[in-house]
Amino acid sequence: TSTEEPSILYSYDGYGGGEYGGGGDEYGGTSTTLPFDSMEIDGVKQSVLSNVYTFDTVGEHVVKYILTVNSEGETTLPKELFTDTASITEIIIPKCVSKVYSKTFAGTNRDSLNTITVMNENEYYDSRDNCNAIIDKLNNTLVLGCKNTVIPNTVTTIGEEAFAWCDSLTSVTIPDSVTRIDTNAFYGCSNITSVTIPNGVTSIGSWAFCDSESLSSVTVEAVTPPTLSFSVFGGIGGVPIFYVPSESVEAYKAATNWSTYADKIQAIQ
């Protein structure tokens, strides 16, 4: 174990030998003699430090990232940990992870991400109802989602950058339990064509739907206009039509930042 900042060790599965799965020097892999626990992944014995492992492809090779843990057996996933990596297809968060930043996976290729799982023993996060997402248990914030995420109706916040740059996300159902959509939550989701923001949402963070260039229809169910931050719908070539409760059309047209879209605000039919 280590009390230092988490460091990344990596090896290419299927290359290199040794009890701990090291080696693979031909492909840039490294080995380690730290006291790993062992488990099987797809029938192949792999070495993990009771910690996080996720997969990334480099050409035909699969990379396994390994993080060290502190003396309490917990680890923090640093910000921008996987920036500029290739296509991650699966993320598994084990029991020892105590902190996942909103930007931990910033810069990764979200389109290839199919599966997100948090191990049941984790004290801080879960992927309840097999939702394919990382959810903070303390505040019911969805930290990371993917194209296959089904947002549970217990989530109250769509977190910062939770779905950002996920071009393969074509539709999303936001449940009535959600009260806040954070900054950049759906930034760059270029293939979403419509979205319904439920009645309970009271605030929408800056750039939440920015550069979602196919977005043409936004239905907002709240009678009182949610607080709209800066450039929530910026970067969209054709400004979407906003459908709001008929009794609230004028209120939306006059509300801060909503007024920018006054000529696009219509009553829900």
PDB file of C-alpha atoms in Angstrom, residues 96-253:
ATOM      1  CA  CYS A  96     -11.805   0.861  -2.407  1.00  0.00           C
ATOM      2  CA  VAL A  97     -12.501   3.918  -4.594  1.00  0.00           C
ATOM      3  CA  SER A  98     -13.579   6.767  -2.351  1.00  0.00           C
ATOM      4  CA  LYS A  99     -13.507   9.706  -4.785  1.00  0.00           C
ATOM      5  CA  VAL A 100     -14.262  10.066  -8.486  1.00  0.00           C
ATOM      6  CA  TYR A 101     -13.908  13.579  -9.872  1.00  0.00           C
ATOM      7  CA  SER A 102     -16.212  14.845 -12.577  1.00  0.00           C
ATOM      8  CA  LYS A 103     -13.158  15.270 -14.780  1.00  0.00           C
ATOM      9  CA  THR A 104     -11.579  11.884 -14.076  1.00  0.00           C
ATOM     10  CA  PHE A 105     -12.630  10.658 -17.512  1.00  0.00           C
ATOM     11  CA  ALA A 106     -12.424  14.005 -19.312  1.00  0.00           C
ATOM     12  CA  GLY A 107     -10.954  13.648 -22.783  1.00  0.00           C
ATOM     13  CA  THR A 108     -11.733   9.963 -23.200  1.00  0.00           C
ATOM     14  CA  ASN A 109     -13.643   8.640 -26.189  1.00  0.00           C
ATOM     15  CA  ARG A 110     -17.111   8.243 -24.688  1.00  0.00           C
ATOM     16  CA  ASP A 111     -18.614   6.713 -27.834  1.00  0.00           C
ATOM     17  CA  SER A 112     -17.002   3.347 -27.210  1.00  0.00           C
ATOM     18  CA  LEU A 113     -18.028   3.156 -23.547  1.00  0.00           C
ATOM     19  CA  ASN A 114     -20.688   0.472 -23.188  1.00  0.00           C
ATOM     20  CA  THR A 115     -20.670  -0.630 -19.570  1.00  0.00           C
ATOM     21  CA  ILE A 116     -20.147   1.093 -16.216  1.00  0.00           C
ATOM     22  CA  THR A 117     -20.276  -0.936 -13.016  1.00  0.00           C
ATOM     23  CA  VAL A 118     -19.617  -0.093  -9.383  1.00  0.00           C
ATOM     24  CA  MET A 119     -18.942  -3.086  -7.163  1.00  0.00           C
ATOM     25  CA  ASN A 120     -21.610  -3.654  -4.525  1.00  0.00           C
ATOM     26  CA  GLU A 121     -19.129  -3.333  -1.655  1.00  0.00           C
ATOM     27  CA  ASN A 122     -18.241   0.277  -2.495  1.00  0.00           C
ATOM     28  CA  GLU A 123     -19.193   2.595   0.370  1.00  0.00           C
ATOM     29  CA  TYR A 124     -19.320   5.804  -1.655  1.00  0.00           C
ATOM     30  CA  TYR A 125     -20.661   5.017  -5.131  1.00  0.00           C
ATOM     31  CA  ASP A 126     -23.054   2.628  -6.799  1.00  0.00           C
ATOM     32  CA  SER A 127     -24.540   1.709 -10.149  1.00  0.00           C
ATOM     33  CA  ARG A 128     -27.999   1.022  -8.760  1.00  0.00           C
ATOM     34  CA  ASP A 129     -30.605  -0.789 -10.804  1.00  0.00           C
ATOM     35  CA  ASN A 130     -27.913  -1.828 -13.288  1.00  0.00           C
ATOM     36  CA  CYS A 131     -28.073   1.710 -14.634  1.00  0.00           C
ATOM     37  CA  ASN A 132     -24.654   1.767 -16.353  1.00  0.00           C
ATOM     38  CA  ALA A 133     -23.518   4.841 -14.439  1.00  0.00           C
ATOM     39  CA  ILE A 134     -21.478   5.953 -11.444  1.00  0.00           C
ATOM     40  CA  ILE A 135     -23.721   7.517  -8.792  1.00  0.00           C
ATOM     41  CA  ASP A 136     -22.544   9.288  -5.648  1.00  0.00           C
ATOM     42  CA  LYS A 137     -24.465   7.713  -2.774  1.00  0.00           C
ATOM     43  CA  LEU A 138     -24.168  10.740  -0.497  1.00  0.00           C
ATOM     44  CA  ASN A 139     -25.989  13.206  -2.738  1.00  0.00           C
ATOM     45  CA  ASN A 140     -27.504  10.996  -5.460  1.00  0.00           C
ATOM     46  CA  THR A 141     -25.461  12.706  -8.157  1.00  0.00           C
ATOM     47  CA  LEU A 142     -24.851  10.872 -11.413  1.00  0.00           C
ATOM     48  CA  VAL A 143     -21.103  11.352 -11.900  1.00  0.00           C
ATOM     49  CA  LEU A 144     -20.544   9.470 -15.144  1.00  0.00           C
ATOM     50  CA  GLY A 145     -22.900   8.016 -17.722  1.00  0.00           C
ATOM     51  CA  CYS A 146     -22.662   6.512 -21.182  1.00  0.00           C
ATOM     52  CA  LYS A 147     -24.849   5.784 -24.194  1.00  0.00           C
ATOM     53  CA  ASN A 148     -26.428   2.815 -22.392  1.00  0.00           C
ATOM     54  CA  THR A 149     -27.198   4.614 -19.133  1.00  0.00           C
ATOM     55  CA  VAL A 150     -30.738   4.532 -17.764  1.00  0.00           C
ATOM     56  CA  ILE A 151     -30.925   7.322 -15.191  1.00  0.00           C
ATOM     57  CA  PRO A 152     -32.578   5.931 -12.017  1.00  0.00           C
ATOM     58  CA  ASN A 153     -35.517   7.821 -10.549  1.00  0.00           C
ATOM     59  CA  THR A 154     -33.533   8.284  -7.325  1.00  0.00           C
ATOM     60  CA  VAL A 155     -30.931  10.546  -8.946  1.00  0.00           C
ATOM     61  CA  THR A 156     -31.318  14.222  -8.027  1.00  0.00           C
ATOM     62  CA  THR A 157     -28.401  15.764  -9.953  1.00  0.00           C
ATOM     63  CA  ILE A 158     -26.899  15.121 -13.374  1.00  0.00           C
ATOM     64  CA  GLY A 159     -23.291  15.918 -12.541  1.00  0.00           C
ATOM     65  CA  GLU A 160     -20.737  18.086 -14.299  1.00  0.00           C
ATOM     66  CA  GLU A 161     -19.701  16.544 -17.637  1.00  0.00           C
ATOM     67  CA  ALA A 162     -21.632  13.375 -16.787  1.00  0.00           C
ATOM     68  CA  PHE A 163     -22.455  12.687 -20.457  1.00  0.00           C
ATOM     69  CA  ALA A 164     -20.163  15.206 -22.150  1.00  0.00           C
ATOM     70  CA  TRP A 165     -18.885  14.419 -25.647  1.00  0.00           C
ATOM     71  CA  CYS A 166     -20.954  11.249 -25.923  1.00  0.00           C
ATOM     72  CA  ASP A 167     -21.830  11.476 -29.630  1.00  0.00           C
ATOM     73  CA  SER A 168     -23.397   8.030 -29.578  1.00  0.00           C
ATOM     74  CA  LEU A 169     -26.032   9.180 -27.077  1.00  0.00           C
ATOM     75  CA  THR A 170     -29.141   9.689 -29.213  1.00  0.00           C
ATOM     76  CA  SER A 171     -31.793  10.070 -26.513  1.00  0.00           C
ATOM     77  CA  VAL A 172     -31.999  10.545 -22.771  1.00  0.00           C
ATOM     78  CA  THR A 173     -34.839  10.271 -20.279  1.00  0.00           C
ATOM     79  CA  ILE A 174     -34.368  12.548 -17.289  1.00  0.00           C
ATOM     80  CA  PRO A 175     -36.529  11.268 -14.405  1.00  0.00           C
ATOM     81  CA  ASP A 176     -38.798  13.434 -12.270  1.00  0.00           C
ATOM     82  CA  SER A 177     -36.438  13.038  -9.298  1.00  0.00           C
ATOM     83  CA  VAL A 178     -33.794  15.288 -10.915  1.00  0.00           C
ATOM     84  CA  THR A 179     -33.624  18.844  -9.552  1.00  0.00           C
ATOM     85  CA  ARG A 180     -30.357  20.062 -11.046  1.00  0.00           C
ATOM     86  CA  ILE A 181     -28.445  19.637 -14.298  1.00  0.00           C
ATOM     87  CA  ASP A 182     -24.846  20.701 -13.771  1.00  0.00           C
ATOM     88  CA  THR A 183     -22.303  22.493 -15.957  1.00  0.00           C
ATOM     89  CA  ASN A 184     -21.425  20.727 -19.225  1.00  0.00           C
ATOM     90  CA  ALA A 185     -23.633  17.767 -18.304  1.00  0.00           C
ATOM     91  CA  PHE A 186     -24.543  17.017 -21.931  1.00  0.00           C
ATOM     92  CA  TYR A 187     -21.900  19.153 -23.636  1.00  0.00           C
ATOM     93  CA  GLY A 188     -21.168  18.039 -27.192  1.00  0.00           C
ATOM     94  CA  CYS A 189     -23.799  15.289 -27.332  1.00  0.00           C
ATOM     95  CA  SER A 190     -24.207  15.999 -31.014  1.00  0.00           C
ATOM     96  CA  ASN A 191     -26.829  13.364 -31.818  1.00  0.00           C
ATOM     97  CA  ILE A 192     -29.490  14.180 -29.242  1.00  0.00           C
ATOM     98  CA  THR A 193     -32.420  15.672 -31.147  1.00  0.00           C
ATOM     99  CA  SER A 194     -34.840  16.364 -28.290  1.00  0.00           C
ATOM    100  CA  VAL A 195     -34.906  16.436 -24.520  1.00  0.00           C
ATOM    101  CA  THR A 196     -37.566  16.815 -21.851  1.00  0.00           C
ATOM    102  CA  ILE A 197     -36.533  18.625 -18.675  1.00  0.00           C
ATOM    103  CA  PRO A 198     -38.920  17.488 -15.928  1.00  0.00           C
ATOM    104  CA  ASN A 199     -40.936  19.613 -13.556  1.00  0.00           C
ATOM    105  CA  GLY A 200     -38.572  19.196 -10.603  1.00  0.00           C
ATOM    106  CA  VAL A 201     -35.514  20.751 -12.262  1.00  0.00           C
ATOM    107  CA  THR A 202     -34.791  24.153 -10.697  1.00  0.00           C
ATOM    108  CA  SER A 203     -31.364  24.947 -12.150  1.00  0.00           C
ATOM    109  CA  ILE A 204     -29.403  24.206 -15.322  1.00  0.00           C
ATOM    110  CA  GLY A 205     -25.657  24.857 -15.319  1.00  0.00           C
ATOM    111  CA  SER A 206     -23.575  26.697 -17.890  1.00  0.00           C
ATOM    112  CA  TRP A 207     -23.016  24.952 -21.219  1.00  0.00           C
ATOM    113  CA  ALA A 208     -25.150  22.008 -20.081  1.00  0.00           C
ATOM    114  CA  PHE A 209     -26.315  21.323 -23.661  1.00  0.00           C
ATOM    115  CA  CYS A 210     -23.744  23.427 -25.498  1.00  0.00           C
ATOM    116  CA  ASP A 211     -22.598  22.068 -28.890  1.00  0.00           C
ATOM    117  CA  SER A 212     -25.401  19.494 -28.904  1.00  0.00           C
ATOM    118  CA  GLU A 213     -25.804  20.516 -32.503  1.00  0.00           C
ATOM    119  CA  SER A 214     -28.736  18.246 -33.436  1.00  0.00           C
ATOM    120  CA  LEU A 215     -30.907  19.427 -30.554  1.00  0.00           C
ATOM    121  CA  SER A 216     -34.047  20.908 -32.114  1.00  0.00           C
ATOM    122  CA  SER A 217     -36.686  20.509 -29.411  1.00  0.00           C
ATOM    123  CA  VAL A 218     -36.533  21.180 -25.663  1.00  0.00           C
ATOM    124  CA  THR A 219     -39.592  20.605 -23.477  1.00  0.00           C
ATOM    125  CA  VAL A 220     -39.422  22.213 -20.037  1.00  0.00           C
ATOM    126  CA  GLU A 221     -42.230  21.046 -17.747  1.00  0.00           C
ATOM    127  CA  ALA A 222     -41.642  23.407 -14.813  1.00  0.00           C
ATOM    128  CA  VAL A 223     -44.227  26.162 -14.343  1.00  0.00           C
ATOM    129  CA  THR A 224     -41.570  28.381 -12.756  1.00  0.00           C
ATOM    130  CA  PRO A 225     -38.617  28.822 -15.149  1.00  0.00           C
ATOM    131  CA  PRO A 226     -35.550  26.996 -13.859  1.00  0.00           C
ATOM    132  CA  THR A 227     -32.486  29.132 -13.216  1.00  0.00           C
ATOM    133  CA  LEU A 228     -30.617  29.110 -16.523  1.00  0.00           C
ATOM    134  CA  SER A 229     -26.880  29.772 -16.426  1.00  0.00           C
ATOM    135  CA  PHE A 230     -24.616  31.084 -19.159  1.00  0.00           C
ATOM    136  CA  SER A 231     -24.746  29.671 -22.712  1.00  0.00           C
ATOM    137  CA  VAL A 232     -26.649  26.522 -21.765  1.00  0.00           C
ATOM    138  CA  PHE A 233     -27.718  26.015 -25.378  1.00  0.00           C
ATOM    139  CA  GLY A 234     -24.763  27.719 -27.047  1.00  0.00           C
ATOM    140  CA  GLY A 235     -23.023  26.332 -30.109  1.00  0.00           C
ATOM    141  CA  ILE A 236     -26.198  24.895 -31.619  1.00  0.00           C
ATOM    142  CA  GLY A 237     -26.520  25.923 -35.267  1.00  0.00           C
ATOM    143  CA  GLY A 238     -30.294  26.229 -35.265  1.00  0.00           C
ATOM    144  CA  VAL A 239     -31.639  27.350 -31.890  1.00  0.00           C
ATOM    145  CA  PRO A 240     -34.129  24.718 -30.664  1.00  0.00           C
ATOM    146  CA  ILE A 241     -37.806  25.331 -30.058  1.00  0.00           C
ATOM    147  CA  PHE A 242     -38.600  25.532 -26.336  1.00  0.00           C
ATOM    148  CA  TYR A 243     -41.952  24.108 -25.249  1.00  0.00           C
ATOM    149  CA  VAL A 244     -43.126  25.268 -21.811  1.00  0.00           C
ATOM    150  CA  PRO A 245     -46.427  25.213 -19.866  1.00  0.00           C
ATOM    151  CA  SER A 246     -48.945  27.492 -21.566  1.00  0.00           C
ATOM    152  CA  GLU A 247     -49.474  29.582 -18.441  1.00  0.00           C
ATOM    153  CA  SER A 248     -45.717  30.203 -18.199  1.00  0.00           C
ATOM    154  CA  VAL A 249     -44.822  31.307 -21.733  1.00  0.00           C
ATOM    155  CA  GLU A 250     -44.499  34.972 -20.812  1.00  0.00           C
ATOM    156  CA  ALA A 251     -42.590  34.178 -17.620  1.00  0.00           C
ATOM    157  CA  TYR A 252     -40.024  32.202 -19.603  1.00  0.00           C
ATOM    158  CA  LYS A 253     -39.701  34.932 -22.206  1.00  0.00           C
TER     159      LYS A 253
END
